[in-house]
Coordinates of C-alpha atoms in Angstrom, one line a residue:
M464 CA 3.7 33.9 -13.9
A465 CA 0.1 33.7 -15.0
F466 CA -2.2 31.3 -13.2
Q467 CA -3.1 29.5 -16.4
D468 CA 0.6 28.7 -17.0
L469 CA 0.5 26.3 -14.1
F470 CA -1.8 24.2 -16.2
R471 CA 0.2 24.3 -19.5
K472 CA 0.1 20.9 -21.2
K473 CA 2.3 18.8 -23.3
S474 CA 0.9 17.4 -26.5
V475 CA 1.2 13.7 -27.4
S476 CA 3.0 14.5 -30.6
D477 CA 5.5 16.7 -28.7
I478 CA 6.2 13.9 -26.2
L479 CA 6.8 11.3 -29.0
R480 CA 9.0 13.8 -30.9
Q481 CA 11.0 14.5 -27.7
V482 CA 11.8 10.7 -27.3
E483 CA 13.0 10.6 -30.9
N484 CA 15.3 13.6 -30.3
N485 CA 16.7 12.4 -27.0
E486 CA 19.9 11.3 -28.7
A487 CA 20.4 14.7 -30.3
D488 CA 19.6 16.4 -27.0
G489 CA 22.3 14.5 -25.2
H490 CA 20.0 11.8 -23.7
A491 CA 20.8 8.3 -24.9
A492 CA 17.8 6.1 -25.7
L493 CA 16.8 3.3 -23.4
G494 CA 17.2 -0.2 -24.7
K495 CA 14.1 -2.0 -26.0
H496 CA 14.0 -5.6 -24.6
L497 CA 10.5 -6.3 -23.2
T498 CA 7.7 -8.4 -24.6
A499 CA 4.1 -9.0 -23.3
R500 CA 5.4 -12.1 -21.5
D501 CA 8.1 -10.1 -19.8
L502 CA 5.6 -7.4 -18.7
T503 CA 3.2 -10.0 -17.3
A504 CA 6.2 -11.5 -15.4
F505 CA 7.1 -8.1 -14.1
G506 CA 3.5 -7.6 -13.0
I507 CA 3.4 -10.9 -11.1
A508 CA 6.8 -10.1 -9.7
A509 CA 5.5 -6.8 -8.3
I510 CA 2.1 -8.1 -7.0
I511 CA 3.0 -11.4 -5.5
G512 CA 5.3 -10.5 -2.7
A513 CA 4.8 -9.0 0.7
G514 CA 1.0 -9.3 0.2
I515 CA 0.8 -13.0 -0.1
F516 CA 3.6 -13.8 2.3
S517 CA 2.9 -11.3 5.0
T518 CA -0.1 -8.9 4.9
I519 CA -2.6 -11.5 3.9
G520 CA -2.4 -12.9 7.5
K521 CA -3.5 -9.6 9.2
A522 CA -6.3 -9.1 6.6
S523 CA -7.5 -12.7 7.1
S524 CA -7.6 -12.3 10.9
D525 CA -9.7 -9.2 10.6
G526 CA -12.1 -10.3 7.9
G527 CA -12.1 -14.1 8.2
P528 CA -12.5 -16.3 5.1
A529 CA -14.7 -13.4 3.7
V530 CA -11.4 -11.5 3.0
I531 CA -11.6 -13.1 -0.4
F532 CA -14.3 -10.6 -1.3
L533 CA -11.9 -7.8 -0.4
F534 CA -9.3 -9.3 -2.7
I535 CA -11.8 -9.5 -5.5
F536 CA -13.1 -5.9 -4.9
T537 CA -9.5 -4.6 -4.9
A538 CA -8.7 -6.6 -8.0
L539 CA -11.7 -5.0 -9.8
A540 CA -10.6 -1.5 -8.6
C541 CA -7.1 -2.1 -9.9
G542 CA -8.5 -3.7 -13.1
F543 CA -10.5 -0.5 -13.8
A544 CA -7.4 1.6 -13.1
A545 CA -5.3 -0.8 -15.3
F546 CA -7.7 -0.1 -18.2
A547 CA -7.0 3.6 -17.8
Y548 CA -3.2 3.0 -17.6
A549 CA -3.4 0.8 -20.7
E550 CA -5.2 3.4 -22.7
F551 CA -2.7 6.1 -21.8
A552 CA 0.2 3.8 -22.3
S553 CA -1.1 3.0 -25.8
M554 CA -1.6 6.7 -26.5
V555 CA 1.8 7.9 -24.9
P556 CA 4.2 4.9 -25.1
V557 CA 7.0 6.5 -23.1
S558 CA 8.5 6.3 -19.6
G559 CA 6.8 8.3 -16.9
S560 CA 3.6 6.4 -16.2
A561 CA 0.9 8.5 -14.5
Y562 CA 3.2 11.6 -14.4
T563 CA 3.4 11.8 -18.2
Y564 CA -0.3 11.0 -18.7
S565 CA -1.2 13.8 -16.3
Y566 CA 1.0 16.2 -18.2
V567 CA -1.2 15.6 -21.3
A568 CA -4.6 15.5 -19.5
F569 CA -4.3 18.2 -16.8
G570 CA -1.2 20.3 -17.2
E571 CA 2.2 20.8 -15.5
I572 CA 1.2 21.5 -11.9
I573 CA -0.9 18.4 -11.7
A574 CA 1.8 16.4 -13.5
W575 CA 4.3 17.6 -10.9
I576 CA 2.0 16.6 -8.0
I577 CA 1.4 13.1 -9.4
G578 CA 5.1 12.7 -10.2
W579 CA 6.0 13.7 -6.6
A580 CA 3.3 11.3 -5.3
L581 CA 4.8 8.5 -7.5
I582 CA 8.3 9.2 -6.0
M583 CA 6.7 8.6 -2.6
E584 CA 4.9 5.5 -3.8
Y585 CA 7.9 3.7 -5.2
A586 CA 10.3 4.9 -2.4
I587 CA 7.9 4.0 0.4
G588 CA 6.9 0.8 -1.4
N589 CA 10.6 -0.3 -1.6
I590 CA 11.1 0.5 2.0
T591 CA 8.1 -1.6 3.0
V592 CA 9.2 -4.6 0.9
A593 CA 12.8 -4.3 2.1
I594 CA 11.6 -4.4 5.8
S595 CA 9.3 -7.5 5.0
W596 CA 12.2 -9.1 3.2
S597 CA 14.4 -8.5 6.2
D598 CA 11.8 -10.2 8.5
Y599 CA 11.8 -13.4 6.4
F600 CA 15.5 -13.4 5.8
T601 CA 16.3 -13.1 9.6
S602 CA 13.7 -15.9 10.3
L603 CA 15.5 -18.0 7.7
L604 CA 18.9 -17.3 9.4
D605 CA 17.3 -18.2 12.8
S606 CA 16.1 -21.6 11.5
G607 CA 19.7 -22.2 10.3
G608 CA 21.1 -21.4 13.7
I609 CA 22.4 -17.9 12.8
N610 CA 20.9 -15.4 15.3
L611 CA 21.4 -11.7 14.6
P612 CA 20.9 -9.4 17.6
Q613 CA 17.4 -8.0 17.7
W614 CA 18.6 -4.4 17.5
M615 CA 20.2 -5.2 14.1
Q616 CA 17.0 -6.6 12.5
M617 CA 14.4 -4.1 13.6
D618 CA 13.6 -0.4 12.9
Y619 CA 13.9 2.2 15.6
L620 CA 10.2 3.1 15.7
T621 CA 9.0 -0.5 16.2
A622 CA 11.5 -1.1 18.9
S623 CA 10.6 2.2 20.7
N624 CA 6.8 1.7 20.5
G625 CA 7.1 -2.0 21.4
F626 CA 9.1 -1.2 24.5
A627 CA 6.5 1.3 25.6
D628 CA 3.6 -1.1 25.0
A629 CA 5.4 -4.0 26.7
T630 CA 6.2 -1.8 29.8
K631 CA 2.5 -0.8 30.1
L632 CA 1.2 -4.4 29.7
I633 CA 3.8 -5.8 32.2
E634 CA 2.7 -3.2 34.7
S635 CA -1.0 -4.3 34.1
G636 CA -0.1 -7.8 35.3
K637 CA 0.8 -9.5 32.0
A638 CA 3.9 -11.8 32.1
F639 CA 6.6 -11.1 29.6
A640 CA 6.3 -14.6 28.2
D641 CA 2.6 -13.9 27.5
L642 CA 3.3 -10.9 25.3
D643 CA 3.0 -11.1 21.6
A644 CA 6.2 -12.4 20.0
S645 CA 6.6 -9.1 18.1
V646 CA 6.3 -7.1 21.3
Q647 CA 8.8 -9.3 23.0
H648 CA 11.3 -8.8 20.2
A649 CA 10.8 -5.0 20.2
Y650 CA 11.4 -4.9 24.0
T651 CA 14.5 -7.0 23.6
A652 CA 15.8 -4.9 20.8
W653 CA 15.4 -1.7 22.8
T654 CA 16.9 -3.0 26.0
T655 CA 19.9 -4.7 24.4
S656 CA 20.8 -2.1 21.8
P657 CA 23.9 0.0 22.0
T658 CA 23.2 3.5 23.4
I659 CA 24.8 6.9 23.0
G660 CA 23.5 8.9 25.9
S661 CA 19.7 8.3 25.9
F662 CA 19.7 7.4 22.1
H663 CA 19.2 3.7 21.4
F664 CA 21.0 2.5 18.2
V665 CA 18.4 0.2 16.5
A666 CA 18.5 -0.3 12.7
D667 CA 17.4 -2.8 10.2
F668 CA 20.7 -3.9 8.5
P669 CA 19.4 -6.8 6.4
A670 CA 16.9 -4.3 4.7
L671 CA 19.9 -2.2 3.8
L672 CA 21.7 -5.2 2.3
I673 CA 19.0 -6.2 -0.1
I674 CA 18.5 -2.6 -1.3
I675 CA 22.2 -2.4 -2.2
I676 CA 22.0 -5.7 -4.1
I677 CA 18.9 -4.8 -6.0
T678 CA 20.0 -1.3 -6.8
A679 CA 23.2 -2.7 -8.3
L680 CA 21.2 -5.1 -10.4
V681 CA 18.8 -2.4 -11.7
Y682 CA 21.8 -0.2 -12.5
R683 CA 23.4 -3.0 -14.5
G684 CA 20.7 -3.2 -17.1
M685 CA 17.1 -3.9 -18.1
K686 CA 18.0 -7.2 -19.7
E687 CA 19.7 -8.5 -16.6
S688 CA 16.8 -7.2 -14.5
R689 CA 14.3 -9.0 -16.7
N690 CA 16.1 -12.3 -16.6
A691 CA 16.4 -12.1 -12.8
S692 CA 12.8 -11.2 -12.5
N693 CA 11.6 -14.0 -14.7
L694 CA 13.7 -16.5 -12.7
M695 CA 12.3 -15.3 -9.4
V696 CA 8.7 -15.3 -10.7
A697 CA 9.1 -18.9 -11.8
V698 CA 10.5 -20.0 -8.4
K699 CA 7.7 -18.3 -6.4
L700 CA 4.9 -19.5 -8.6
C701 CA 6.1 -23.1 -8.2
I702 CA 6.2 -22.6 -4.4
I703 CA 2.7 -21.1 -4.3
L704 CA 1.3 -23.9 -6.3
L705 CA 3.0 -26.4 -4.0
V706 CA 1.5 -24.6 -1.0
I707 CA -1.9 -24.9 -2.5
A708 CA -1.5 -28.5 -3.5
V709 CA -0.3 -29.6 -0.1
G710 CA -2.5 -27.2 2.0
V711 CA -5.8 -28.2 0.3
F712 CA -5.5 -31.7 2.0
Y713 CA -5.4 -30.0 5.5
V714 CA -8.4 -27.7 4.9
D715 CA -11.1 -28.1 7.6
T716 CA -14.3 -26.5 6.3
D717 CA -15.4 -26.0 9.9
N718 CA -12.8 -23.2 10.0
W719 CA -14.9 -21.3 7.4
D720 CA -17.7 -20.9 9.9
P721 CA -18.4 -18.1 10.5
F722 CA -17.4 -16.9 7.0
A723 CA -17.5 -13.2 7.9
P724 CA -17.0 -13.2 11.7
N725 CA -16.6 -9.4 11.9
G726 CA -19.0 -8.4 9.2
V727 CA -18.4 -5.9 6.4
A728 CA -16.4 -3.7 8.8
G729 CA -14.0 -6.5 9.5
V730 CA -13.5 -7.3 5.9
L731 CA -12.9 -3.6 5.0
K732 CA -10.4 -3.2 7.9
G733 CA -7.9 -4.9 5.7
V734 CA -8.2 -2.5 2.7
S735 CA -4.7 -1.0 3.2
A736 CA -3.0 -4.4 3.6
V737 CA -4.9 -6.0 0.6
F738 CA -4.5 -3.0 -1.7
F739 CA -0.8 -3.1 -0.9
A740 CA -0.8 -6.6 -2.1
Y741 CA -1.8 -5.4 -5.6
I742 CA 0.3 -2.2 -6.1
G743 CA 3.1 -2.6 -8.5
F744 CA 1.2 -3.4 -11.7
D745 CA 1.4 0.3 -12.5
A746 CA 5.2 0.1 -12.4
I747 CA 4.9 -1.8 -15.6
S748 CA 3.9 1.4 -17.4
T749 CA 7.2 3.1 -16.4
T750 CA 9.0 0.6 -18.8
A751 CA 6.9 1.6 -21.8
E752 CA 9.9 3.1 -23.6
E753 CA 11.8 -0.2 -23.2
C754 CA 9.0 -2.3 -24.7
K755 CA 9.3 -3.7 -28.2
N756 CA 5.6 -3.1 -28.9
P757 CA 4.2 -1.0 -26.0
Q758 CA 0.8 -0.2 -27.5
K759 CA -0.1 -3.9 -27.8
D760 CA 1.9 -5.5 -25.0
L761 CA 1.4 -3.1 -22.1
P762 CA -2.4 -3.6 -21.8
K763 CA -1.9 -7.4 -22.1
G764 CA 0.8 -7.5 -19.4
M765 CA -1.2 -5.4 -16.9
M766 CA -4.4 -7.4 -17.3
W767 CA -2.9 -10.9 -17.2
A768 CA -0.8 -10.0 -14.2
I769 CA -3.9 -8.8 -12.2
I770 CA -6.0 -11.8 -13.3
I771 CA -3.4 -14.4 -12.4
C772 CA -2.5 -12.9 -9.1
T773 CA -6.2 -12.5 -8.0
I774 CA -6.9 -16.2 -8.6
L775 CA -3.8 -17.1 -6.6
Y776 CA -4.7 -14.7 -3.8
V777 CA -8.3 -16.0 -3.4
I778 CA -7.2 -19.6 -3.4
I779 CA -4.4 -19.0 -0.9
A780 CA -6.8 -17.0 1.4
L781 CA -9.3 -19.9 1.4
V782 CA -6.6 -22.5 2.0
L783 CA -5.1 -20.5 4.9
T784 CA -8.4 -19.9 6.6
G785 CA -9.3 -23.5 6.1
M786 CA -6.1 -24.9 7.6
V787 CA -6.3 -22.9 10.8
K788 CA -8.9 -20.6 12.5
Y789 CA -8.8 -17.1 11.0
S790 CA -8.2 -15.5 14.5
E791 CA -4.7 -17.2 14.6
L792 CA -3.4 -15.6 11.4
N793 CA -2.4 -12.2 12.7
V794 CA 1.3 -13.1 12.2
G795 CA 4.0 -11.7 10.0
D796 CA 4.6 -15.0 8.2
P797 CA 1.2 -16.6 7.8
L798 CA 2.1 -19.2 5.2
A799 CA 5.1 -20.5 7.2
F800 CA 3.0 -20.3 10.4
V801 CA 0.1 -22.6 9.3
F802 CA 2.5 -25.3 8.1
D803 CA 4.6 -25.0 11.2
K804 CA 1.4 -25.3 13.3
L805 CA 0.5 -28.5 11.5
D806 CA 4.0 -29.8 12.1
L807 CA 5.0 -29.6 8.4
K808 CA 8.3 -27.9 9.1
W809 CA 9.8 -28.9 5.8
M810 CA 7.1 -26.8 4.1
S811 CA 7.8 -23.9 6.4
G812 CA 11.5 -23.9 5.3
I813 CA 10.6 -24.0 1.7
I814 CA 8.1 -21.1 2.2
A815 CA 10.7 -19.0 4.0
V816 CA 13.2 -19.4 1.1
S817 CA 10.5 -18.6 -1.5
A818 CA 9.4 -15.5 0.5
V819 CA 12.9 -14.2 0.4
V820 CA 13.0 -14.7 -3.4
A821 CA 9.5 -13.3 -3.9
M822 CA 10.0 -10.1 -2.0
A823 CA 13.3 -9.5 -3.7
S824 CA 11.5 -9.6 -7.1
V825 CA 9.0 -7.0 -5.9
L826 CA 11.8 -4.8 -4.8
L827 CA 13.4 -5.2 -8.2
V828 CA 10.3 -4.0 -10.1
F829 CA 9.7 -1.0 -7.7
Q830 CA 13.4 -0.1 -7.9
M831 CA 13.1 0.0 -11.7
G832 CA 10.1 2.3 -11.6
Q833 CA 11.2 5.2 -9.5
P834 CA 14.4 6.2 -11.5
R835 CA 12.3 6.2 -14.7
I836 CA 9.8 8.7 -13.1
W837 CA 12.7 10.9 -12.1
M838 CA 14.2 10.6 -15.6
S839 CA 10.9 11.7 -17.3
M840 CA 10.6 14.7 -14.9
S841 CA 14.2 15.6 -15.6
R842 CA 13.6 15.5 -19.4
D843 CA 10.9 18.0 -18.9
G844 CA 13.1 20.3 -16.9
L845 CA 11.2 19.8 -13.6
L846 CA 14.3 18.1 -12.0
P847 CA 18.0 18.8 -12.6
K848 CA 19.3 17.4 -15.9
R849 CA 21.6 14.9 -14.3
Y850 CA 18.5 12.8 -13.3
S851 CA 17.9 12.0 -17.0
R852 CA 21.4 10.8 -17.6
V853 CA 21.5 7.4 -19.3
H854 CA 24.4 5.0 -18.9
P855 CA 26.2 4.7 -22.3
K856 CA 26.8 1.0 -21.9
F857 CA 24.0 -0.3 -19.6
K858 CA 21.2 1.9 -21.2
T859 CA 19.7 2.6 -17.7
P860 CA 19.0 5.9 -15.9
S861 CA 22.2 5.6 -14.0
Y862 CA 22.3 8.7 -11.7
A863 CA 18.6 8.4 -10.8
T864 CA 19.1 4.7 -10.0
I865 CA 21.9 5.5 -7.5
V866 CA 19.9 8.3 -5.9
T867 CA 17.0 5.9 -5.6
G868 CA 19.2 3.5 -3.7
F869 CA 20.1 6.1 -1.1
V870 CA 16.5 7.4 -0.8
V871 CA 15.2 3.9 0.0
A872 CA 18.2 2.5 2.0
V873 CA 18.4 5.2 4.7
P874 CA 14.7 5.3 5.8
A875 CA 14.5 1.5 5.6
L876 CA 16.9 1.4 8.5
F877 CA 14.6 3.3 10.9
L878 CA 10.9 3.4 9.7
N879 CA 7.9 1.5 10.9
L880 CA 6.3 -1.1 8.6
T881 CA 2.7 -0.1 9.2
M882 CA 3.4 3.5 8.6
V883 CA 5.2 3.0 5.3
T884 CA 2.6 0.5 4.0
D885 CA -0.3 3.0 4.4
L886 CA 1.7 5.9 3.0
C887 CA 2.6 3.7 -0.1
S888 CA -1.1 2.8 -0.5
I889 CA -2.4 6.4 -0.4
G890 CA 0.3 7.6 -2.9
T891 CA -0.6 4.8 -5.3
L892 CA -4.3 5.3 -5.0
F893 CA -3.8 9.0 -5.7
A894 CA -2.0 8.1 -8.9
F895 CA -4.8 5.7 -9.9
V896 CA -7.4 8.4 -9.3
L897 CA -5.6 10.9 -11.5
V898 CA -5.0 8.4 -14.3
C899 CA -8.7 7.4 -14.3
A900 CA -9.8 11.1 -14.2
G901 CA -7.3 11.8 -17.0
V902 CA -9.0 9.3 -19.3
L903 CA -12.4 10.8 -18.5
T904 CA -11.1 14.3 -19.2
L905 CA -9.7 13.3 -22.6
Q906 CA -12.8 11.2 -23.5
N907 CA -14.5 13.7 -25.7
R908 CA -11.3 15.5 -27.0
T909 CA -10.9 15.1 -30.8
D910 CA -7.4 16.6 -31.0
I911 CA -5.7 13.7 -29.1
P912 CA -4.1 11.0 -31.2
R913 CA -5.4 7.6 -30.0
G914 CA -3.4 4.4 -29.6
K915 CA -4.4 0.9 -30.6
F916 CA -6.1 0.2 -27.2
R917 CA -9.2 2.0 -26.0
I918 CA -11.4 1.2 -23.0
P919 CA -14.7 -0.2 -24.1
Y920 CA -17.3 2.5 -23.8
V921 CA -20.3 2.1 -21.5
N922 CA -22.4 5.2 -20.8
S923 CA -22.4 6.0 -17.1
Q924 CA -24.9 8.9 -17.4
F925 CA -27.7 7.1 -15.5
I926 CA -25.8 4.2 -13.9
V927 CA -23.6 6.3 -11.5
P928 CA -26.4 8.6 -10.2
L929 CA -28.8 5.6 -9.7
A930 CA -26.2 3.6 -8.0
L931 CA -25.6 6.6 -5.6
V932 CA -29.3 6.8 -4.8
A933 CA -29.5 3.0 -4.3
G934 CA -26.5 3.2 -1.9
L935 CA -28.2 5.9 0.2
I936 CA -31.4 3.8 0.4
F937 CA -29.4 0.8 1.6
A938 CA -27.5 2.8 4.1
F939 CA -30.6 4.3 5.7
T940 CA -32.6 1.1 5.7
Y941 CA -30.6 -2.0 6.0
N942 CA -27.6 -0.4 7.7
S943 CA -29.3 2.4 9.5
K944 CA -27.7 1.9 12.9
Q945 CA -24.1 2.2 11.6
T946 CA -25.1 5.0 9.3
M947 CA -26.6 7.1 12.0
A948 CA -23.7 6.4 14.3
F949 CA -21.4 7.7 11.6
I950 CA -23.5 10.9 11.0
T951 CA -24.1 11.7 14.6
N952 CA -20.5 10.9 15.6
E953 CA -21.6 8.5 18.3
A954 CA -18.9 7.8 20.9
K955 CA -17.0 4.6 20.4
M956 CA -15.6 2.5 23.2
N957 CA -11.8 1.7 23.0
D958 CA -10.6 -1.9 22.8
S959 CA -8.9 -3.6 25.7
K960 CA -5.3 -3.0 24.6
T961 CA -5.9 0.7 23.9
L962 CA -7.7 1.1 27.2
V963 CA -5.0 -0.6 29.3
T964 CA -2.0 1.1 27.6
S965 CA -3.7 4.4 28.3
M966 CA -4.1 3.8 32.0
T967 CA -1.8 5.2 34.7
K968 CA -0.2 2.7 37.2
E969 CA -2.8 3.7 39.8
E970 CA -5.7 3.1 37.4
V971 CA -4.3 -0.3 36.4
A972 CA -4.1 -1.3 40.1
A973 CA -7.6 0.0 40.9
S974 CA -9.1 -1.7 37.8
A975 CA -7.5 -5.0 38.7
Q976 CA -8.8 -4.8 42.3
F977 CA -12.3 -3.8 41.1
L978 CA -12.5 -6.8 38.7
K979 CA -11.3 -9.2 41.4
Q980 CA -13.9 -7.9 43.9
E981 CA -16.9 -7.4 41.7
H982 CA -16.4 -9.7 38.7
E983 CA -14.1 -12.5 39.8
S984 CA -16.2 -15.2 38.1
K985 CA -15.5 -13.6 34.7
L986 CA -11.7 -13.6 35.1
T987 CA -9.9 -16.3 33.1
S988 CA -6.3 -15.0 32.9
G989 CA -5.2 -14.5 36.5
T990 CA -3.9 -11.0 37.2
D991 CA -3.5 -10.1 33.5
L992 CA -5.9 -7.1 33.2
E993 CA -5.7 -6.7 29.4
A994 CA -6.2 -10.5 28.7
N995 CA -9.2 -10.6 31.0
L996 CA -10.9 -7.6 29.4
S997 CA -10.0 -9.0 25.9
A998 CA -11.6 -12.3 26.7
I999 CA -14.8 -10.7 28.1
S1000 CA -15.0 -8.5 24.9
K1001 CA -14.7 -11.6 22.6
N1002 CA -17.4 -13.5 24.6
D1003 CA -19.9 -10.7 25.0
E1004 CA -19.4 -7.2 23.6
S1005 CA -22.3 -5.7 25.5
Q1006 CA -21.0 -7.2 28.7
Y1007 CA -17.6 -5.6 28.0
I1008 CA -19.1 -2.2 27.4
S1009 CA -21.1 -2.5 30.7
L1010 CA -18.0 -3.6 32.6
V1011 CA -15.7 -0.8 31.2
N1012 CA -18.3 1.8 32.1
E1013 CA -17.9 0.6 35.8
L1014 CA -14.1 0.7 35.8
P1015 CA -12.5 3.3 38.1
V1016 CA -10.6 5.1 35.3
R1017 CA -10.9 8.4 33.5
E1018 CA -13.9 8.7 31.2
Q1019 CA -11.9 10.1 28.4
I1020 CA -9.8 6.9 28.0
K1021 CA -12.9 4.7 28.0
Y1022 CA -14.4 6.2 24.8
E1023 CA -13.2 7.8 21.7
S1024 CA -15.5 10.8 21.1
G1025 CA -15.9 14.4 19.8
F1026 CA -13.2 15.6 17.4
D1027 CA -10.9 12.7 18.4
L1028 CA -13.4 10.4 16.8
F1029 CA -14.7 12.7 14.0
K1030 CA -11.2 13.4 12.6
H1031 CA -10.9 9.7 11.5
K1032 CA -14.2 10.2 9.5
I1033 CA -12.9 13.2 7.6
P1034 CA -11.6 11.1 4.6
M1035 CA -14.9 9.4 4.3
W1036 CA -16.9 12.7 4.4
I1037 CA -14.5 13.9 1.6
F1038 CA -15.3 10.8 -0.4
F1039 CA -19.1 11.3 -0.1
V1040 CA -18.9 15.0 -1.2
V1041 CA -16.7 14.1 -4.2
L1042 CA -19.0 11.1 -5.1
V1043 CA -21.9 13.5 -5.5
G1044 CA -19.8 15.7 -7.7
L1045 CA -18.8 12.7 -9.8
A1046 CA -22.4 11.6 -10.2
I1047 CA -23.3 15.1 -11.6
W1048 CA -20.2 15.0 -13.9
A1049 CA -21.1 11.6 -15.2
F1050 CA -24.7 12.6 -15.9
R1051 CA -23.8 15.8 -17.7
Q1052 CA -20.9 14.5 -19.7
K1053 CA -22.0 10.9 -20.4
L1054 CA -18.7 9.6 -19.1
S1055 CA -17.3 6.1 -19.7
L1056 CA -18.3 3.7 -16.9
I1057 CA -15.1 1.7 -16.5
P1058 CA -12.7 4.6 -15.7
M1059 CA -15.4 6.1 -13.6
L1060 CA -15.7 2.9 -11.5
G1061 CA -11.9 2.9 -11.2
L1062 CA -12.0 6.5 -10.0
I1063 CA -14.8 5.9 -7.4
S1064 CA -13.4 2.6 -6.1
C1065 CA -9.8 4.0 -5.7
L1066 CA -11.2 7.1 -3.9
Y1067 CA -13.2 4.9 -1.6
M1068 CA -10.1 2.9 -0.7
M1069 CA -8.3 6.2 0.0
A1070 CA -11.2 7.2 2.3
E1071 CA -10.7 3.9 4.3
L1072 CA -7.1 4.9 5.2
S1073 CA -6.5 6.8 8.4
V1074 CA -6.6 10.6 8.6
W1075 CA -2.9 10.5 9.6
N1076 CA -2.0 9.0 6.3
W1077 CA -3.9 11.9 4.6
L1078 CA -2.0 14.4 6.8
Y1079 CA 1.4 12.9 6.1
F1080 CA 0.6 12.7 2.4
S1081 CA -0.5 16.3 2.4
I1082 CA 2.8 17.4 4.1
W1083 CA 4.7 15.4 1.4
L1084 CA 2.8 17.2 -1.3
L1085 CA 3.5 20.6 0.3
I1086 CA 7.2 19.8 0.3
G1087 CA 6.9 18.9 -3.4
L1088 CA 5.0 22.1 -4.3
S1089 CA 7.8 24.2 -2.6
I1090 CA 10.3 22.5 -4.8
Y1091 CA 8.1 23.1 -7.9
F1092 CA 7.7 26.8 -7.2
G1093 CA 11.3 27.2 -6.2
F1094 CA 13.0 25.3 -9.1
S1095 CA 10.8 23.4 -11.5
R1096 CA 8.4 26.0 -12.8
K1097 CA 11.1 28.3 -14.0
N1098 CA 13.3 25.5 -15.4
S1099 CA 10.4 23.7 -17.2
K1100 CA 11.0 23.3 -20.9
L1101 CA 7.5 24.5 -21.5
N1102 CA 8.4 27.7 -19.6
L1103 CA 11.6 28.2 -21.6
K1104 CA 9.6 27.9 -24.8
T1105 CA 7.5 30.9 -23.8
V1106 CA 10.3 33.1 -22.5

């Protein structure tokens, strides 16, 4: 097979002709039921879910009230990407989303890679939402007096890691009652779970339940899914407006001071959580073939969904950080938490019910998206033909929907929430990057039929290079200390929890004895080593650094340095190198500014994710490439045409 055959492309006219001939080829057509209003509702259903009911708490605790700027930045990045999606959807109004668009812009191998990445995005996204739904659902059951065993409502990894952390912290002098509630629950789940030999049987059964219910609904039909989604969106919008209306009367503006307590670094720490709050609008594009007027309605649906949700996110973030101090918001259910703290328990109950509804609607949209990606890949011969089978009565991709249910349900029993959130984010950002790059690649092509929607053209020839130069000047003048620390790979001291959980029993005892003898006046939490170090760190960071340097423990656990530190900077170095290349490309080709900004901002958010996410994502892509070279390339319909 010639190298250039890996980049063989589909033409827009061929794709549209293929859709028209699906009936003759044995593929029944999908039913057309969706309008701009339905698409906007799907977008809101996908975006307002775990983000506003869960991850907003962690992001607010890291960034303080200034987290609103991260929401706005992320909305702009998604907005730029949405423009690119909208132009492609107008040009190629079929199912397949970024996969189909990449087939047109870059060729088959890139289309396969992005299709494989989208499979991960939707599968991992569904797992994440199912786990979050389970947390709220079990909390709701608890408030009603129904208490499931901890081992039935938690994943295996969380229980195992929580047990290990709890054991270390208890050994360091912390009382079990003083552990974070999440760590207590993990410890209890691990110690009370049924065992087979040394294996602890811990699994999230409520997550399995909701996936089965949603998969059955998606299998049943688009019209039923649309009606259910619209109803759930109406319910959660009413609840969110109620939260804002009640919460605004309890806002204390003193809680907004300081507005950015941890600076820019603290705000950006929530990139993964906040971006996860926005993903899902791209799932709208997978329904293009089921829209009554996709070229007109898809762009409208995407844009309105992002605008409405951003306004709600910003207001909610300001209300939450105004009602309680930002530092208290690192909880799994921040909305319910703040009202419970203010003794408005009736609101907490309403929020718990609405969160269950909200996250079910997110799961519904994501669970619709994945089978349609598989169906499109199957139509092109890259997956077995059965994946493109459409139910004769329900007009849905029946086989792919059932497989999706299994692919999501089994991992949801065992996987960790943080891991799957970050993996979902990197897969989605990768899709956004390729869609934006695809629009730029096709910008000057005259042989591509254009749809009714096109991105407004602004020449980026000078804007992008000048912005890059301005950024470098700012970095080396106003932010020189952090910039030089990044470049020189300056060692970074570990936080108190990382430090204590890395100690041996002997080091814990020696450190506790040292603090009691040399710094007794600074101790505020009795014999709790981690709590004492944490309190000192919050009061005076320089004092914390000085004290840790004196502790009788191994030097390698005090600091993160060398390659252990540098490896976390690899994604950002990749971003900087690519950014220089993009500036040159923009200057030479006079590229359009909006998709270029989408490409740059999405690449930046990818760079903010940990190197482990990049590693796991790379492994996933390698698995996908092995399938491509083993099955897909020889069964591709484009390959069969040339044989």
